[in-house]
Amino acid sequence: MNTLKYHLLSLLVTALVAGSFLSSAQLSGVMNPFSLTLLRFLLAALVLLPYILLAKPRIRMAIRVFPRSLVMSLFFAIFFICMFKGLETTTALNTGTLYTLVPFITAMASVLLFKETISLVRLGVYLTGAAGTCWVVVRGDLATLLSLNLNQGDGLFLLGCVSMVCFSLSMKLFHRGEDSVVTVFCTLVGGALWMALALFVLEQPLDWARFDARLTGHMLYLAFFATLVSTFIIHKTTVALGPAKVMAYIYLSPVFVAVLMLLFEGKAIPVAVYPGILLSIVSTIVLQMTTVKPGSDRIRS
């Protein structure tokens, strides 16, 4: 039952992240992405600040955790930087397709780092899930998928995907039993510092005065739900279930995006993407039902 709780939380965070795509689309172009991400991290961190400051043990814990969180937040920041810079020379279609490699790369890295075993069947399911997600991304158009040409932006985003894998792995690797809220707070502060550094190096303005009531609502969603709540849940579930199982839920992201667009924007789900949605759902269920066992660093059949 306790494990079921973490799987339900993983589904919740997948839905929250899916909603962030819709809000990010509304904010895109309003100001530079580094400034948006900095504000996103700062708002989320400010919510947790009183919790940290009201207890001296948590302050001391934050001081101990911060060096490790700074490394984790670096991976998180690199992902966003690679995504934003990559989109200057590539398309959302290409990045959406490449992102489905994250669960597979995470699983392979978990074999090496945490001595997990992955069967050939599970390996096949990873690839099937990626195929299902690709089907959703290209709306069932095989010609569109075959025309997917990799360019410099794709290379940058692929680097970002590797960084996201490192972020997930580092959460489990650096966990020392500390309060998850303290770890999340330090990660958010670290992310804000990295984004502030990026703004300084790239000489980008803040432009926060451009926000109106509607855009502020989207930013608050990104800060409090897609960043604060989701980062907290991801940390808890990654420690409990392992990065491979948590990252497998990425295959459901297009499904949640499609459903949210139907509910909030009235955009119907094209019948052509139904097979891809079904593949993504089945693959995710099979991956969660497959046991990942420690004690072997090889792929077995």
XYZ file of C-alpha atoms in Angstrom:
301
model
C 0.000 0.000 0.000
C 2.874 2.356 0.804
C 4.403 1.668 -2.621
C 1.032 2.387 -4.269
C 1.101 5.831 -2.640
C 4.371 6.677 -4.370
C 3.072 5.473 -7.733
C -0.014 7.663 -7.357
C 2.237 10.582 -6.470
C 4.283 9.889 -9.613
C 1.089 10.071 -11.669
C 0.181 13.353 -9.971
C 3.560 14.927 -10.710
C 3.299 13.768 -14.347
C -0.014 15.610 -14.608
C 1.451 18.723 -12.947
C 4.410 18.755 -15.334
C 2.063 18.246 -18.282
C 0.132 21.312 -17.159
C 3.382 23.266 -17.100
C 3.679 22.822 -20.875
C 0.391 24.690 -21.328
C 1.382 27.498 -18.956
C 4.868 27.726 -20.452
C 3.307 28.101 -23.902
C 1.369 31.123 -22.609
C 4.523 32.685 -21.156
C 6.785 31.855 -24.089
C 8.057 34.953 -25.867
C 7.025 37.336 -23.091
C 10.596 37.520 -21.789
C 13.790 35.500 -21.990
C 13.518 31.939 -20.609
C 16.355 32.392 -18.109
C 14.474 35.230 -16.431
C 11.253 33.190 -16.361
C 13.002 30.202 -14.826
C 14.800 32.371 -12.253
C 11.472 33.838 -11.109
C 9.961 30.351 -11.068
C 12.688 29.059 -8.736
C 12.689 32.156 -6.509
C 8.924 32.149 -5.899
C 8.962 28.468 -5.009
C 11.953 28.901 -2.683
C 10.355 31.878 -0.895
C 7.359 29.724 0.061
C 9.678 27.290 1.851
C 11.941 29.924 3.410
C 9.913 30.386 6.658
C 9.901 26.614 7.220
C 13.701 26.624 7.046
C 14.278 29.734 9.152
C 11.890 28.812 11.987
C 14.044 25.927 13.201
C 17.794 26.054 13.811
C 18.231 22.300 13.111
C 16.769 22.835 9.633
C 19.109 25.783 9.053
C 22.087 23.616 9.988
C 20.735 20.820 7.795
C 20.345 23.233 4.858
C 23.981 24.288 5.246
C 25.041 20.628 5.071
C 22.730 19.779 2.175
C 23.377 22.856 0.041
C 26.694 21.735 -1.551
C 25.045 18.512 -2.771
C 21.896 20.378 -3.827
C 24.025 22.822 -5.778
C 25.234 19.916 -7.905
C 21.672 18.590 -8.369
C 20.349 22.021 -9.269
C 23.154 22.451 -11.802
C 21.845 19.428 -13.715
C 18.315 20.860 -13.460
C 19.453 24.278 -14.724
C 21.465 22.759 -17.577
C 18.344 20.955 -18.778
C 16.381 24.200 -19.023
C 19.265 26.064 -20.645
C 19.755 23.308 -23.235
C 16.030 23.203 -23.918
C 15.669 26.954 -24.403
C 18.853 27.306 -26.455
C 18.120 24.173 -28.466
C 14.670 25.446 -29.420
C 16.338 28.361 -31.193
C 17.472 25.986 -33.962
C 15.124 23.010 -33.616
C 11.407 22.327 -33.149
C 9.147 21.258 -30.311
C 8.478 18.076 -32.297
C 12.138 17.101 -32.272
C 12.621 17.913 -28.579
C 9.434 16.104 -27.594
C 10.613 12.984 -29.404
C 14.139 13.101 -27.987
C 12.787 13.537 -24.439
C 11.312 10.027 -24.565
C 14.902 8.737 -24.385
C 15.169 9.931 -20.758
C 13.576 6.811 -19.152
C 15.770 4.491 -21.236
C 18.979 6.404 -20.434
C 17.965 6.536 -16.758
C 17.460 2.774 -16.689
C 20.851 2.146 -18.297
C 22.567 4.504 -15.846
C 20.772 2.851 -12.903
C 22.237 -0.490 -13.981
C 25.729 0.982 -13.711
C 25.307 3.139 -10.599
C 22.837 1.212 -8.433
C 23.561 -2.340 -9.674
C 19.986 -2.726 -10.907
C 19.092 -5.524 -13.295
C 17.139 -4.854 -16.471
C 15.718 -7.700 -18.531
C 15.545 -7.739 -22.306
C 11.753 -7.699 -21.957
C 11.910 -4.504 -19.895
C 14.350 -3.039 -22.420
C 11.852 -3.778 -25.183
C 9.092 -2.089 -23.201
C 11.201 1.064 -22.880
C 11.597 1.205 -26.644
C 7.885 0.456 -27.155
C 6.962 3.288 -24.800
C 9.217 5.647 -26.725
C 7.539 4.552 -29.962
C 4.108 5.218 -28.459
C 5.110 8.684 -27.332
C 6.585 9.436 -30.762
C 3.266 8.387 -32.292
C 1.444 10.909 -30.105
C 3.963 13.652 -30.911
C 3.658 13.189 -34.688
C -0.114 12.520 -34.488
C 0.209 9.168 -36.194
C 1.846 10.632 -39.309
C 4.694 8.280 -40.281
C 5.965 10.713 -42.931
C 6.382 13.391 -40.259
C 8.344 11.006 -38.050
C 10.616 9.943 -40.913
C 11.333 13.599 -41.725
C 12.737 14.158 -38.222
C 16.168 15.583 -39.066
C 18.648 16.070 -36.235
C 20.514 19.392 -36.118
C 22.621 21.434 -33.695
C 19.592 22.269 -31.552
C 18.756 18.580 -31.254
C 22.287 17.893 -30.050
C 21.939 20.584 -27.394
C 18.616 19.226 -26.202
C 19.984 15.677 -26.130
C 22.683 17.008 -23.788
C 19.864 18.487 -21.721
C 18.136 15.096 -21.582
C 21.342 13.542 -20.251
C 21.468 16.327 -17.658
C 17.883 15.539 -16.605
C 18.922 11.903 -16.152
C 21.834 13.075 -13.981
C 19.405 15.193 -11.937
C 17.215 12.169 -11.252
C 20.160 9.908 -10.420
C 21.803 12.498 -8.181
C 18.659 12.821 -6.050
C 18.993 9.173 -5.076
C 22.792 9.176 -4.999
C 23.089 12.231 -2.702
C 20.220 11.374 -0.383
C 21.426 11.010 3.218
C 18.076 10.763 4.984
C 17.583 14.535 5.297
C 14.236 16.317 5.412
C 12.919 16.345 1.834
C 11.624 19.912 2.218
C 15.118 21.120 3.141
C 16.604 19.318 0.122
C 13.989 20.773 -2.216
C 14.558 24.274 -0.822
C 18.309 24.021 -1.343
C 17.796 22.677 -4.863
C 15.511 25.601 -5.737
C 17.959 28.146 -4.321
C 20.774 26.484 -6.228
C 18.728 26.561 -9.421
C 18.029 30.262 -8.913
C 21.744 30.934 -8.466
C 22.610 29.070 -11.669
C 19.911 30.948 -13.611
C 21.095 34.294 -12.186
C 24.598 33.408 -13.340
C 23.270 32.576 -16.818
C 21.470 35.942 -16.974
C 24.660 37.749 -16.000
C 26.888 35.884 -18.455
C 24.428 36.232 -21.344
C 23.571 39.844 -20.394
C 19.824 39.201 -20.469
C 17.304 41.575 -18.803
C 14.767 40.477 -16.166
C 11.722 42.170 -17.788
C 9.449 41.085 -14.919
C 7.381 44.260 -15.343
C 5.754 42.698 -18.419
C 3.534 40.430 -16.315
C -0.222 41.074 -16.285
C -2.883 39.257 -14.218
C -3.273 36.368 -16.676
C 0.454 35.767 -17.083
C 0.953 36.058 -13.317
C -1.530 33.211 -12.850
C 0.453 30.998 -15.202
C 3.717 31.903 -13.465
C 2.240 31.105 -10.043
C 1.183 27.693 -11.357
C 4.691 27.045 -12.678
C 6.311 28.186 -9.436
C 4.063 26.512 -6.877
C 2.732 23.404 -8.597
C 5.023 22.569 -11.531
C 8.172 23.479 -9.578
C 7.688 23.400 -5.795
C 5.148 20.580 -5.452
C 6.513 18.517 -8.340
C 10.153 18.776 -7.179
C 9.137 17.703 -3.670
C 7.156 14.730 -5.015
C 9.907 13.721 -7.439
C 12.450 13.715 -4.615
C 10.209 11.574 -2.378
C 9.264 9.096 -5.123
C 12.794 8.798 -6.535
C 14.189 7.882 -3.125
C 11.356 5.365 -2.544
C 10.947 3.794 -6.000
C 14.269 4.506 -7.707
C 14.919 6.811 -10.683
C 14.158 4.178 -13.353
C 10.555 3.629 -12.240
C 9.864 7.319 -11.643
C 11.290 8.352 -15.030
C 9.144 5.705 -16.766
C 6.106 7.902 -16.126
C 7.506 10.377 -18.671
C 5.852 8.232 -21.351
C 2.477 9.437 -20.051
C 3.324 13.132 -20.447
C 1.807 13.475 -23.961
C -1.310 11.663 -22.734
C -1.801 14.124 -19.877
C -1.060 17.084 -22.170
C -3.704 15.894 -24.633
C -6.282 15.432 -21.868
C -5.538 18.844 -20.308
C -5.810 20.542 -23.693
C -9.209 18.869 -24.132
C -10.412 19.960 -20.681
C -9.054 23.535 -20.571
C -8.715 24.552 -24.217
C -11.465 22.485 -25.824
C -9.047 20.878 -28.281
C -10.214 17.364 -29.172
C -7.769 14.465 -29.114
C -7.237 13.322 -32.737
C -8.287 9.706 -33.326
C -4.933 9.134 -35.083
C -3.034 9.467 -31.786
C -5.124 6.872 -29.903
C -2.763 3.953 -30.758
C 0.208 5.942 -29.453
C -1.645 6.834 -26.241
C -2.512 3.173 -25.725
C 1.116 2.107 -26.279
C 2.352 4.728 -23.799
C -0.148 3.661 -21.141
C 0.514 -0.059 -21.550
C 4.281 0.437 -21.554
C 4.147 2.510 -18.376
C 2.001 -0.095 -16.592
C 4.300 -2.942 -17.644
C 7.395 -1.010 -16.527
C 5.870 -0.388 -13.100
C 4.883 -4.046 -12.724
C 8.387 -5.208 -13.665
C 10.586 -5.648 -10.622
C 13.962 -3.886 -10.657
C 16.326 -5.898 -8.466
C 19.675 -4.797 -7.025
C 22.676 -7.043 -7.045
C 23.562 -7.235 -10.722
C 25.119 -4.716 -13.063
C 24.308 -6.561 -16.263
C 21.405 -6.768 -18.657
C 19.850 -10.198 -18.448
C 17.499 -12.057 -20.791
